[in-house]
Amino acid sequence: MLDIKLIRDNPDAVKAGLANRNADTDVIDEVLALDTTWREKLGDAEQQQSALNKANKAFGPWMGARKKNPEMPAPAELVELLGETPSDPETAKEKLRLLGEQKDKVENEAAAILNQIEGLLLHLPNIPHKDAPVGKSEDENVVRKEWGTKPEFGFEPKAHWDLVGDKGLDLEIGGRISGSGFPFLRGKIAKLERALINFFLELHTSEHAYTECWTPFMVRSETLRNSSQLPKFYDDLYRADERDDLFLIPTAEVPLTSVHAGEIIPDDQAPIRYCAFTPCFRREAGAAGKDTRGILRVHQFSKVELMVVTTPERSEAEHETLTRCAETVLERLNIPHRRLELCTGDMGFGAQRCFDLEAWAPGVGKWLEVSSCSNFGDFQARRAKIRVRGDDKKVRLAHTLNGSGLAVPRTMIAILENNQQADGTIKIPEALQPFYGAEVL
RNA sequence: GGAGGGGUGGCAGAGUGGUUGAUUGCGUCGGUUUCGAAAACCGAUUUGCUCGAAAGGGUAACGGGGGUUCGAAUCCCCCCCCCUCCGCCA
């Protein structure tokens, strides 16, 4: 969520940022107008409340005093508020009740407006970081680096769906059980899936400083709002059913981001780094008919996620570190890949800056996104109320970051397609062999 | 699913309608004392919103949301979470 104070103080900068993201900017004027009214009503209500509080505070002692002396006059606070000396407590009560109703009315009006403002803010994306390249669409993303060399084959490389039909990737059975986009794996491919998950986790926990987590795979709507999937992306989520407020997680980012929700973390405990394997469930509502073949785009997939909570001062450095951790996975697996910096028009809703890692897949002849490493700034922290406290005791919003490390299916595609041999077998990358238990698949 | 107990400040733990944002203890920070430290003593120690240039003022919060009342941490209703026991089931 954007900072209402930033919008107040610097509406033009906010609009410019939103415009770079191809987002609507008129809503900012709407928010500003509502905000002005809200603050007027709030001040009004609080002033009335203040007067009522003073009178109420004096009321009890007055009642007590009247027990000893029924002639005890009403206290000055009460007289001041009512503008007259009440004849008896019952009359005073009635008048206070009416004043309270007046106050409630204004208070409710203010609350309704605040609600409206929040509704608008919840649908606004983050403002891009000043260093993020400005651009309209994915065509303007910037390649920051390329690693490895694309393999040369003495034959026409096959796409993964033609490579492993006999090795246990069974899309039809998945379809029979659950529908399209739910791959069924058995035998060697099932084992390869497990090997990749273990390899990822082992690398990030043993060599990188991430704490392994095991999270719930279903979460409440509140948890999804914290990390900004809700309210805007409801259609992309699987919901358990209407009896429970539970959704299937689209990524481990969701449960991990809420681990420290509501907390104030001392600066010296930052950065807090977590990683977790989870299945990810996505309806892919907006992508129907796109990348339908093989396991390019599926409704359920495995992923190991990296997530960081840190101070505003450290977040940029952490962003680079996190991205490097994800890149290391690809390097160890010897997969040709590149790092893309997303332009303002292509970044995800909550990101202020984002690097995508793309693995080369020679069979399908495409770069495949296997990781998206984002710095959210304080965008998620504001929703989740995650804060940090410095040596000077000052409290400020934390920064959150996350990235895949990595998504399994597309990494698997890259391994299969890059390491295919003329005889139809696939060489297992050396780093993965201890986890897979063989050199060839 | 059934029965019961409970959710209060960093922690522990009081508080059942009126100067209680909240007794007290611990912890933490500062000071006195000391060559230094411990102990002792003194003081400080939540966060949000809002008004204000600032100083400072106002307001809100005792799991969450409603209600009763002139007034709610305290009474009523709904929901969530934790604990114990029973049932059921990996």
Short mmCIF file of C-alpha atoms (C1' of nucleotides) in Angstrom, two decimals:
data_model
loop_
_atom_site.label_atom_id
_atom_site.label_comp_id
_atom_site.label_asym_id
_atom_site.label_seq_id
_atom_site.Cartn_x
_atom_site.Cartn_y
_atom_site.Cartn_z
CA MET A 1 0.00 0.00 0.00
CA LEU A 2 1.18 3.51 -0.75
CA ASP A 3 1.81 6.00 2.02
CA ILE A 4 -1.09 8.43 2.27
CA LYS A 5 1.33 11.04 3.59
CA LEU A 6 3.48 10.69 0.51
CA ILE A 7 0.40 11.24 -1.62
CA ARG A 8 -0.51 14.32 0.41
CA ASP A 9 2.96 15.82 0.34
CA ASN A 10 4.01 14.83 -3.12
CA PRO A 11 1.05 14.03 -5.34
CA ASP A 12 2.85 14.85 -8.56
CA ALA A 13 5.71 12.47 -7.89
CA VAL A 14 3.22 9.72 -7.04
CA LYS A 15 1.29 10.37 -10.22
CA ALA A 16 4.46 10.30 -12.28
CA GLY A 17 5.42 6.98 -10.74
CA LEU A 18 2.02 5.50 -11.38
CA ALA A 19 2.01 6.80 -14.94
CA ASN A 20 5.28 4.99 -15.57
CA ARG A 21 3.54 1.81 -14.54
CA ASN A 22 0.65 2.46 -16.91
CA ALA A 23 -1.61 2.91 -13.89
CA ASP A 24 -4.48 5.32 -13.48
CA THR A 25 -3.48 8.64 -11.90
CA ASP A 26 -6.89 10.32 -11.56
CA VAL A 27 -7.50 8.24 -8.50
CA ILE A 28 -4.84 10.28 -6.71
CA ASP A 29 -6.95 13.42 -6.95
CA GLU A 30 -9.89 11.44 -5.70
CA VAL A 31 -7.87 10.21 -2.74
CA LEU A 32 -6.65 13.72 -1.96
CA ALA A 33 -10.18 15.13 -1.93
CA LEU A 34 -11.43 12.35 0.32
CA ASP A 35 -8.42 12.74 2.57
CA THR A 36 -9.11 16.43 3.12
CA THR A 37 -12.71 15.72 4.06
CA TRP A 38 -11.68 12.84 6.27
CA ARG A 39 -9.26 14.96 8.26
CA GLU A 40 -11.87 17.68 8.75
CA LYS A 41 -14.43 15.20 10.03
CA LEU A 42 -11.86 13.45 12.18
CA GLY A 43 -10.81 16.71 13.83
CA ASP A 44 -14.42 17.59 14.42
CA ALA A 45 -15.26 14.23 15.97
CA GLU A 46 -12.16 14.21 18.15
CA GLN A 47 -12.89 17.65 19.47
CA GLN A 48 -16.38 16.57 20.46
CA GLN A 49 -14.97 13.42 21.99
CA SER A 50 -12.50 15.44 24.01
CA ALA A 51 -15.27 17.57 25.52
CA LEU A 52 -17.36 14.50 26.29
CA ASN A 53 -14.40 12.76 27.90
CA LYS A 54 -13.84 15.68 30.24
CA ALA A 55 -17.49 15.76 31.28
CA ASN A 56 -17.67 11.99 31.73
CA LYS A 57 -14.56 11.99 33.84
CA ALA A 58 -16.15 14.45 36.25
CA PHE A 59 -19.47 12.62 36.26
CA GLY A 60 -18.50 9.72 38.53
CA PRO A 61 -17.06 11.83 41.33
CA TRP A 62 -20.13 14.06 41.17
CA MET A 63 -22.42 11.06 41.65
CA GLY A 64 -20.30 9.97 44.58
CA ALA A 65 -20.42 13.38 46.17
CA ARG A 66 -24.19 13.60 45.79
CA LYS A 67 -24.60 10.53 47.95
CA LYS A 68 -23.27 12.51 50.87
CA ASN A 69 -24.71 15.80 49.83
CA PRO A 70 -27.69 15.66 47.40
CA GLU A 71 -27.33 19.40 46.86
CA MET A 72 -23.81 19.08 45.43
CA PRO A 73 -23.75 21.21 42.26
CA ALA A 74 -22.68 19.76 38.93
CA PRO A 75 -18.94 19.95 38.22
CA ALA A 76 -17.57 22.77 36.08
CA GLU A 77 -16.56 20.42 33.22
CA LEU A 78 -20.15 19.32 32.84
CA VAL A 79 -21.52 22.83 33.04
CA GLU A 80 -19.05 23.98 30.42
CA LEU A 81 -19.99 21.27 27.95
CA LEU A 82 -23.74 21.60 28.44
CA GLY A 83 -23.65 25.39 28.52
CA GLU A 84 -25.88 25.36 31.62
CA THR A 85 -26.05 23.86 35.08
CA PRO A 86 -28.03 20.62 34.90
CA SER A 87 -30.75 20.33 37.53
CA ASP A 88 -30.00 16.67 38.24
CA PRO A 89 -27.88 13.77 36.94
CA GLU A 90 -30.71 12.29 34.88
CA THR A 91 -31.12 15.48 32.87
CA ALA A 92 -27.37 15.64 32.40
CA LYS A 93 -27.26 12.06 31.21
CA GLU A 94 -29.90 12.68 28.61
CA LYS A 95 -28.06 15.71 27.28
CA LEU A 96 -24.77 13.88 27.20
CA ARG A 97 -26.41 11.04 25.33
CA LEU A 98 -27.62 13.42 22.63
CA LEU A 99 -24.21 15.03 22.34
CA GLY A 100 -22.72 11.55 22.08
CA GLU A 101 -25.04 10.73 19.21
CA GLN A 102 -24.01 13.89 17.40
CA LYS A 103 -20.39 12.90 17.80
CA ASP A 104 -21.08 9.34 16.62
CA LYS A 105 -22.62 10.67 13.45
CA VAL A 106 -19.53 12.66 12.51
CA GLU A 107 -17.29 9.83 13.61
CA ASN A 108 -19.11 7.35 11.41
CA GLU A 109 -18.92 9.67 8.46
CA ALA A 110 -15.19 9.96 8.95
CA ALA A 111 -14.81 6.19 9.24
CA ALA A 112 -16.76 5.63 6.04
CA ILE A 113 -14.51 8.03 4.16
CA LEU A 114 -11.38 6.44 5.55
CA ASN A 115 -12.72 3.10 4.42
CA GLN A 116 -13.22 4.49 0.95
CA ILE A 117 -9.68 5.86 0.86
CA GLU A 118 -8.26 2.53 1.94
CA GLY A 119 -10.28 0.76 -0.73
CA LEU A 120 -8.68 2.96 -3.36
CA LEU A 121 -5.18 2.65 -1.93
CA LEU A 122 -5.39 -1.14 -1.82
CA HIS A 123 -5.78 -1.18 -5.59
CA LEU A 124 -2.81 1.08 -6.32
CA PRO A 125 0.50 -0.51 -7.28
CA ASN A 126 3.83 0.42 -5.76
CA ILE A 127 5.81 3.39 -7.07
CA PRO A 128 8.88 2.26 -9.06
CA HIS A 129 12.32 2.80 -7.61
CA LYS A 130 14.14 5.80 -9.07
CA ASP A 131 16.72 3.51 -10.69
CA ALA A 132 14.19 1.21 -12.34
CA PRO A 133 14.27 1.60 -16.13
CA VAL A 134 11.24 3.45 -17.44
CA GLY A 135 9.31 1.59 -20.10
CA LYS A 136 5.86 0.71 -21.31
CA SER A 137 5.99 -3.04 -21.75
CA GLU A 138 8.16 -6.13 -21.51
CA ASP A 139 9.87 -5.06 -24.74
CA GLU A 140 11.66 -2.40 -22.76
CA ASN A 141 13.06 -4.67 -20.09
CA VAL A 142 16.83 -4.44 -19.90
CA VAL A 143 19.19 -7.40 -20.12
CA ARG A 144 21.66 -6.84 -17.29
CA LYS A 145 23.79 -9.88 -17.88
CA GLU A 146 24.00 -13.18 -19.66
CA TRP A 147 25.67 -16.30 -18.28
CA GLY A 148 26.79 -19.48 -20.01
CA THR A 149 26.69 -20.49 -23.63
CA LYS A 150 23.74 -21.98 -25.41
CA PRO A 151 24.51 -25.60 -26.25
CA GLU A 152 25.16 -26.75 -29.83
CA PHE A 153 23.46 -29.96 -30.90
CA GLY A 154 24.35 -32.19 -33.80
CA PHE A 155 20.61 -32.77 -34.16
CA GLU A 156 17.35 -30.92 -33.82
CA PRO A 157 16.80 -30.43 -30.06
CA LYS A 158 13.46 -31.64 -28.83
CA ALA A 159 11.02 -29.81 -26.58
CA HIS A 160 10.63 -31.33 -23.12
CA TRP A 161 7.23 -32.80 -23.88
CA ASP A 162 8.79 -34.90 -26.62
CA LEU A 163 11.76 -35.85 -24.50
CA VAL A 164 10.26 -37.38 -21.45
CA GLY A 165 6.92 -38.88 -22.40
CA ASP A 166 8.41 -42.28 -21.69
CA LYS A 167 10.21 -41.14 -18.52
CA GLY A 168 7.24 -40.35 -16.35
CA LEU A 169 5.88 -36.91 -17.22
CA ASP A 170 2.23 -37.68 -17.75
CA LEU A 171 0.06 -34.73 -18.59
CA GLU A 172 -2.94 -36.79 -19.63
CA ILE A 173 -3.16 -38.52 -16.30
CA GLY A 174 -2.90 -35.20 -14.53
CA GLY A 175 -5.76 -34.06 -16.70
CA ARG A 176 -7.77 -37.11 -15.84
CA ILE A 177 -7.27 -36.54 -12.13
CA SER A 178 -7.53 -32.77 -11.86
CA GLY A 179 -7.71 -31.12 -15.26
CA SER A 180 -5.17 -29.56 -17.56
CA GLY A 181 -2.29 -27.78 -15.90
CA PHE A 182 -1.91 -30.38 -13.17
CA PRO A 183 1.07 -32.50 -14.20
CA PHE A 184 1.37 -36.05 -12.96
CA LEU A 185 4.91 -37.30 -12.48
CA ARG A 186 6.14 -40.78 -11.79
CA GLY A 187 9.35 -42.73 -11.83
CA LYS A 188 12.43 -40.83 -12.93
CA ILE A 189 10.72 -37.49 -13.43
CA ALA A 190 9.09 -37.64 -10.02
CA LYS A 191 12.51 -38.31 -8.57
CA LEU A 192 14.03 -35.46 -10.54
CA GLU A 193 11.38 -33.14 -9.09
CA ARG A 194 12.30 -34.21 -5.58
CA ALA A 195 16.03 -33.93 -6.33
CA LEU A 196 15.63 -30.35 -7.52
CA ILE A 197 13.67 -29.32 -4.44
CA ASN A 198 16.30 -30.84 -2.18
CA PHE A 199 19.16 -29.33 -4.13
CA PHE A 200 17.62 -25.84 -3.94
CA LEU A 201 16.92 -26.06 -0.22
CA GLU A 202 20.31 -27.48 0.58
CA LEU A 203 22.10 -24.72 -1.29
CA HIS A 204 20.16 -21.88 0.29
CA THR A 205 20.26 -23.21 3.82
CA SER A 206 23.82 -24.60 3.90
CA GLU A 207 25.69 -22.18 1.69
CA HIS A 208 23.44 -19.15 1.74
CA ALA A 209 22.14 -17.85 5.03
CA TYR A 210 18.46 -18.69 4.72
CA THR A 211 16.46 -20.38 7.44
CA GLU A 212 14.40 -23.25 6.15
CA CYS A 213 10.67 -22.97 6.79
CA TRP A 214 7.71 -25.23 6.29
CA THR A 215 4.51 -23.27 5.89
CA PRO A 216 0.79 -23.82 5.65
CA PHE A 217 -0.34 -24.20 2.04
CA MET A 218 -3.66 -22.57 2.75
CA VAL A 219 -3.95 -19.08 4.14
CA ARG A 220 -6.53 -16.53 5.19
CA SER A 221 -7.56 -13.57 3.09
CA GLU A 222 -5.81 -11.30 5.57
CA THR A 223 -2.51 -13.04 4.88
CA LEU A 224 -3.00 -12.54 1.15
CA ARG A 225 -3.75 -8.89 1.67
CA ASN A 226 -0.55 -8.44 3.64
CA SER A 227 1.56 -9.49 0.68
CA SER A 228 -0.78 -7.67 -1.77
CA GLN A 229 -2.37 -10.54 -3.73
CA LEU A 230 -5.72 -9.36 -2.37
CA PRO A 231 -7.97 -7.59 -2.98
CA LYS A 232 -6.82 -6.99 -6.53
CA PHE A 233 -5.90 -10.48 -7.72
CA TYR A 234 -8.75 -12.53 -6.35
CA ASP A 235 -9.37 -14.14 -9.74
CA ASP A 236 -5.87 -15.59 -9.87
CA LEU A 237 -6.34 -17.51 -6.65
CA TYR A 238 -7.89 -20.84 -5.80
CA ARG A 239 -10.27 -20.54 -2.91
CA ALA A 240 -10.93 -23.53 -0.67
CA ASP A 241 -14.66 -22.95 -0.65
CA GLU A 242 -17.15 -20.51 0.76
CA ARG A 243 -17.34 -22.19 4.17
CA ASP A 244 -13.83 -21.14 5.12
CA ASP A 245 -11.79 -18.02 4.65
CA LEU A 246 -8.96 -20.05 3.16
CA PHE A 247 -7.08 -19.84 -0.12
CA LEU A 248 -4.41 -22.04 -1.65
CA ILE A 249 -1.11 -20.18 -1.71
CA PRO A 250 0.15 -18.99 -5.12
CA THR A 251 3.69 -18.80 -3.71
CA ALA A 252 5.49 -19.25 -0.39
CA GLU A 253 5.99 -15.49 -0.44
CA VAL A 254 2.48 -15.26 0.99
CA PRO A 255 2.92 -17.19 4.25
CA LEU A 256 6.54 -16.06 4.67
CA THR A 257 5.73 -12.37 4.38
CA SER A 258 3.20 -12.64 7.20
CA VAL A 259 5.55 -14.44 9.60
CA HIS A 260 6.53 -11.12 11.21
CA ALA A 261 3.27 -9.28 10.58
CA GLY A 262 2.54 -6.80 13.34
CA GLU A 263 6.03 -7.02 14.81
CA ILE A 264 8.70 -4.46 15.49
CA ILE A 265 12.10 -6.00 14.77
CA PRO A 266 15.31 -4.54 16.22
CA ASP A 267 17.63 -3.33 13.45
CA ASP A 268 20.40 -5.65 14.56
CA GLN A 269 18.24 -8.70 13.87
CA ALA A 270 17.91 -7.71 10.21
CA PRO A 271 18.11 -9.06 7.65
CA ILE A 272 15.85 -12.00 8.42
CA ARG A 273 16.15 -14.50 5.59
CA TYR A 274 13.76 -17.37 5.03
CA CYS A 275 13.42 -20.01 2.40
CA ALA A 276 10.70 -22.56 1.93
CA PHE A 277 9.59 -25.21 -0.45
CA THR A 278 5.88 -25.15 -1.20
CA PRO A 279 3.59 -26.18 -3.97
CA CYS A 280 2.12 -23.10 -5.67
CA PHE A 281 -1.45 -22.92 -6.91
CA ARG A 282 -2.43 -20.45 -9.59
CA ARG A 283 -5.62 -20.18 -11.57
CA GLU A 284 -3.78 -18.34 -14.36
CA ALA A 285 -7.06 -16.63 -15.09
CA GLY A 286 -5.49 -14.03 -17.35
CA ALA A 287 -3.25 -16.48 -19.20
CA ALA A 288 -5.74 -19.00 -20.54
CA GLY A 289 -4.54 -20.44 -23.83
CA LYS A 290 -0.98 -19.14 -23.34
CA ASP A 291 1.99 -21.50 -23.04
CA THR A 292 -0.33 -24.45 -22.87
CA ARG A 293 2.05 -27.19 -23.95
CA GLY A 294 4.12 -29.28 -21.61
CA ILE A 295 4.79 -27.82 -18.21
CA LEU A 296 5.53 -24.26 -19.30
CA ARG A 297 2.57 -22.87 -17.40
CA VAL A 298 0.65 -25.00 -14.91
CA HIS A 299 -1.87 -24.58 -12.13
CA GLN A 300 0.21 -26.40 -9.55
CA PHE A 301 3.97 -26.39 -9.34
CA SER A 302 6.80 -26.72 -6.86
CA LYS A 303 8.94 -23.80 -5.89
CA VAL A 304 11.57 -22.91 -3.36
CA GLU A 305 11.13 -19.30 -2.37
CA LEU A 306 13.57 -16.86 -0.80
CA MET A 307 12.15 -14.12 1.39
CA VAL A 308 13.85 -11.31 3.29
CA VAL A 309 12.76 -8.75 5.87
CA THR A 310 15.25 -5.98 6.41
CA THR A 311 15.80 -2.30 7.09
CA PRO A 312 15.23 0.37 4.44
CA GLU A 313 18.96 1.07 4.46
CA ARG A 314 19.91 -2.52 3.65
CA SER A 315 17.22 -3.48 1.21
CA GLU A 316 19.01 -2.58 -2.01
CA ALA A 317 22.08 -4.57 -1.03
CA GLU A 318 19.85 -7.46 0.01
CA HIS A 319 18.12 -7.32 -3.33
CA GLU A 320 21.40 -7.93 -5.09
CA THR A 321 22.37 -10.66 -2.63
CA LEU A 322 19.05 -12.42 -3.05
CA THR A 323 19.25 -12.24 -6.82
CA ARG A 324 22.77 -13.64 -6.69
CA CYS A 325 21.55 -16.54 -4.55
CA ALA A 326 18.98 -17.39 -7.19
CA GLU A 327 21.53 -17.02 -9.99
CA THR A 328 23.89 -19.33 -8.17
CA VAL A 329 21.37 -22.13 -8.54
CA LEU A 330 21.43 -21.73 -12.32
CA GLU A 331 25.20 -21.50 -12.37
CA ARG A 332 25.61 -24.70 -10.36
CA LEU A 333 23.26 -26.46 -12.73
CA ASN A 334 25.19 -25.05 -15.65
CA ILE A 335 22.05 -23.63 -17.24
CA PRO A 336 22.58 -20.75 -19.69
CA HIS A 337 20.58 -17.84 -18.37
CA ARG A 338 20.25 -14.10 -18.27
CA ARG A 339 19.24 -11.44 -15.80
CA LEU A 340 16.60 -9.01 -16.92
CA GLU A 341 15.77 -5.84 -15.12
CA LEU A 342 12.08 -5.22 -15.53
CA CYS A 343 11.01 -1.81 -16.74
CA THR A 344 8.42 0.20 -14.85
CA GLY A 345 5.63 -0.93 -17.15
CA ASP A 346 6.28 -4.65 -16.61
CA MET A 347 6.92 -4.90 -12.90
CA GLY A 348 4.62 -6.78 -10.57
CA PHE A 349 2.01 -4.92 -8.54
CA GLY A 350 3.97 -4.58 -5.31
CA ALA A 351 7.52 -4.36 -6.60
CA GLN A 352 9.53 -1.17 -6.65
CA ARG A 353 12.36 -2.88 -8.48
CA CYS A 354 12.58 -6.33 -10.00
CA PHE A 355 15.05 -8.68 -11.65
CA ASP A 356 13.79 -11.65 -13.63
CA LEU A 357 16.05 -14.61 -14.22
CA GLU A 358 15.43 -16.42 -17.46
CA ALA A 359 16.77 -19.85 -18.32
CA TRP A 360 17.46 -20.84 -21.90
CA ALA A 361 15.31 -23.68 -23.19
CA PRO A 362 16.65 -24.80 -26.59
CA GLY A 363 13.81 -27.27 -27.24
CA VAL A 364 11.03 -24.73 -27.06
CA GLY A 365 13.50 -22.08 -28.27
CA LYS A 366 12.62 -19.58 -25.56
CA TRP A 367 13.95 -17.83 -22.49
CA LEU A 368 11.87 -19.04 -19.55
CA GLU A 369 11.30 -17.01 -16.41
CA VAL A 370 12.48 -19.18 -13.53
CA SER A 371 12.77 -16.49 -10.88
CA SER A 372 11.49 -13.03 -10.21
CA CYS A 373 13.46 -11.21 -7.53
CA SER A 374 11.63 -8.19 -6.22
CA ASN A 375 12.27 -5.46 -3.72
CA PHE A 376 8.92 -4.31 -2.36
CA GLY A 377 10.29 -1.43 -0.33
CA ASP A 378 7.79 -0.73 2.44
CA PHE A 379 4.78 -1.57 0.27
CA GLN A 380 4.03 -4.95 1.84
CA ALA A 381 5.38 -3.93 5.24
CA ARG A 382 2.79 -1.16 5.46
CA ARG A 383 -0.01 -3.65 4.87
CA ALA A 384 1.49 -6.32 7.12
CA LYS A 385 2.65 -3.78 9.75
CA ILE A 386 6.21 -5.07 9.83
CA ARG A 387 8.50 -2.50 11.36
CA VAL A 388 12.10 -2.13 12.48
CA ARG A 389 13.56 -0.18 15.37
CA GLY A 390 16.98 1.46 15.22
CA ASP A 391 19.51 2.33 17.92
CA ASP A 392 17.85 5.71 18.22
CA LYS A 393 14.61 3.88 19.16
CA LYS A 394 12.89 5.30 16.11
CA VAL A 395 10.41 2.95 14.50
CA ARG A 396 10.06 2.75 10.75
CA LEU A 397 8.53 0.37 8.25
CA ALA A 398 10.63 -2.60 7.22
CA HIS A 399 11.46 -3.48 3.66
CA THR A 400 10.54 -6.87 2.24
CA LEU A 401 12.04 -8.76 -0.69
CA ASN A 402 11.51 -12.09 -2.27
CA GLY A 403 12.45 -14.20 -5.24
CA SER A 404 12.21 -17.75 -6.46
CA GLY A 405 15.16 -19.92 -5.86
CA LEU A 406 13.87 -21.47 -8.13
CA ALA A 407 10.59 -22.56 -9.69
CA VAL A 408 10.90 -26.27 -10.39
CA PRO A 409 9.06 -26.97 -13.68
CA ARG A 410 10.84 -24.45 -15.82
CA THR A 411 14.19 -25.26 -14.26
CA MET A 412 13.44 -28.87 -15.09
CA ILE A 413 12.62 -27.91 -18.66
CA ALA A 414 15.95 -26.15 -18.97
CA ILE A 415 17.83 -29.15 -17.60
CA LEU A 416 16.02 -31.58 -19.87
CA GLU A 417 16.33 -29.55 -23.01
CA ASN A 418 19.90 -28.33 -22.52
CA ASN A 419 21.28 -31.72 -21.59
CA GLN A 420 19.53 -33.93 -24.11
CA GLN A 421 21.65 -36.30 -26.14
CA ALA A 422 21.21 -37.85 -29.55
CA ASP A 423 20.18 -41.20 -28.05
CA GLY A 424 17.28 -39.61 -26.18
CA THR A 425 18.89 -39.75 -22.76
CA ILE A 426 19.52 -36.71 -20.62
CA LYS A 427 22.69 -35.93 -18.72
CA ILE A 428 22.08 -34.89 -15.11
CA PRO A 429 24.14 -31.81 -14.16
CA GLU A 430 27.00 -32.75 -11.89
CA ALA A 431 25.78 -30.67 -8.94
CA LEU A 432 22.43 -32.44 -9.06
CA GLN A 433 23.79 -35.97 -9.31
CA PRO A 434 24.15 -36.53 -5.55
CA PHE A 435 20.51 -35.58 -5.17
CA TYR A 436 19.24 -37.53 -8.16
CA GLY A 437 21.45 -40.54 -7.61
CA ALA A 438 22.47 -41.13 -11.20
CA GLU A 439 24.36 -39.41 -14.01
CA VAL A 440 21.83 -39.94 -16.74
CA LEU A 441 18.08 -39.81 -16.98
"C1'" G B 1 -17.33 -32.29 16.58
"C1'" G B 2 -18.36 -32.00 22.38
"C1'" A B 3 -16.88 -29.93 27.48
"C1'" G B 4 -13.97 -26.53 30.14
"C1'" G B 5 -10.00 -22.70 30.84
"C1'" G B 6 -7.59 -18.55 28.80
"C1'" G B 7 -5.97 -14.21 25.34
"C1'" U B 8 -3.77 -7.25 29.19
"C1'" G B 9 2.44 -3.16 27.74
"C1'" G B 10 9.49 -6.62 25.70
"C1'" C B 11 8.28 -10.80 29.30
"C1'" A B 12 5.70 -12.31 33.85
"C1'" G B 13 1.31 -11.01 36.09
"C1'" A B 14 -2.78 -7.60 38.77
"C1'" G B 15 -7.05 -5.38 37.56
"C1'" U B 16 -15.07 -7.07 37.04
"C1'" G B 17 -18.35 -0.15 35.32
"C1'" G B 18 -15.90 6.10 36.86
"C1'" U B 19 -9.23 10.68 37.58
"C1'" U B 20 -6.55 2.97 34.62
"C1'" G B 21 -2.66 3.80 28.96
"C1'" A B 22 -3.47 0.68 32.78
"C1'" U B 23 -0.72 -1.66 40.18
"C1'" U B 24 3.57 -4.66 40.65
"C1'" G B 25 7.89 -7.68 39.43
"C1'" C B 26 11.58 -8.82 35.77
"C1'" G B 27 14.12 -7.05 31.65
"C1'" U B 28 16.16 -2.76 28.98
"C1'" C B 29 18.25 2.31 28.87
"C1'" G B 30 20.20 6.70 31.52
"C1'" G B 31 22.09 8.75 36.27
"C1'" U B 32 24.25 8.55 41.45
"C1'" U B 33 27.99 5.60 43.94
"C1'" U B 34 32.95 2.91 42.49
"C1'" C B 35 39.78 2.69 40.40
"C1'" G B 36 36.31 -0.44 37.56
"C1'" A B 37 32.28 -3.76 38.22
"C1'" A B 38 28.40 -5.96 41.17
"C1'" A B 39 24.85 -4.50 44.66
"C1'" A B 40 21.93 -0.43 46.19
"C1'" C B 41 19.32 3.99 45.14
"C1'" C B 42 16.97 7.69 41.57
"C1'" G B 43 14.75 8.34 36.84
"C1'" A B 44 13.06 6.71 32.09
"C1'" U B 45 10.86 2.75 29.22
"C1'" U B 46 3.99 1.12 23.88
"C1'" U B 47 2.17 2.23 19.26
"C1'" G B 48 -1.14 4.42 15.56
"C1'" C B 49 -3.84 8.62 13.76
"C1'" U B 50 -4.53 13.83 13.82
"C1'" C B 51 -3.51 19.34 14.70
"C1'" G B 52 1.12 22.19 15.02
"C1'" A B 53 7.12 25.32 11.97
"C1'" A B 54 8.33 23.57 16.74
"C1'" A B 55 7.32 23.13 21.75
"C1'" G B 56 3.32 20.67 22.53
"C1'" G B 57 -2.04 19.47 22.23
"C1'" G B 58 -6.14 16.05 20.96
"C1'" U B 59 -7.71 11.13 20.05
"C1'" A B 60 -7.49 5.78 19.75
"C1'" A B 61 -5.79 0.87 21.25
"C1'" C B 62 -6.18 -4.40 27.06
"C1'" G B 63 -7.14 -10.96 20.58
"C1'" G B 64 -10.84 -8.88 16.35
"C1'" G B 65 -15.77 -6.88 15.40
"C1'" G B 66 -20.57 -5.25 17.13
"C1'" G B 67 -23.80 -3.82 21.42
"C1'" U B 68 -25.44 -1.84 26.44
"C1'" U B 69 -24.12 2.80 29.27
"C1'" C B 70 -23.44 9.66 30.67
"C1'" G B 71 -18.91 6.45 31.12
"C1'" A B 72 -16.27 -0.32 29.26
"C1'" A B 73 -9.86 -3.72 29.95
"C1'" U B 74 -14.14 -4.59 33.17
"C1'" C B 75 -21.27 -6.27 31.34
"C1'" C B 76 -23.77 -8.71 26.64
"C1'" C B 77 -23.42 -10.97 21.47
"C1'" C B 78 -20.52 -12.88 17.21
"C1'" C B 79 -15.75 -14.38 15.34
"C1'" C B 80 -10.41 -15.74 15.73
"C1'" C B 81 -6.35 -17.89 18.37
"C1'" C B 82 -3.95 -20.77 22.45
"C1'" C B 83 -4.27 -24.60 26.44
"C1'" U B 84 -6.66 -29.15 28.92
"C1'" C B 85 -9.99 -33.33 28.54
"C1'" C B 86 -13.41 -36.49 25.42
"C1'" G B 87 -14.70 -38.28 20.52
"C1'" C B 88 -13.06 -39.05 15.45
"C1'" C B 89 -9.08 -39.60 11.95
"C1'" A B 90 -3.83 -39.56 9.26
#
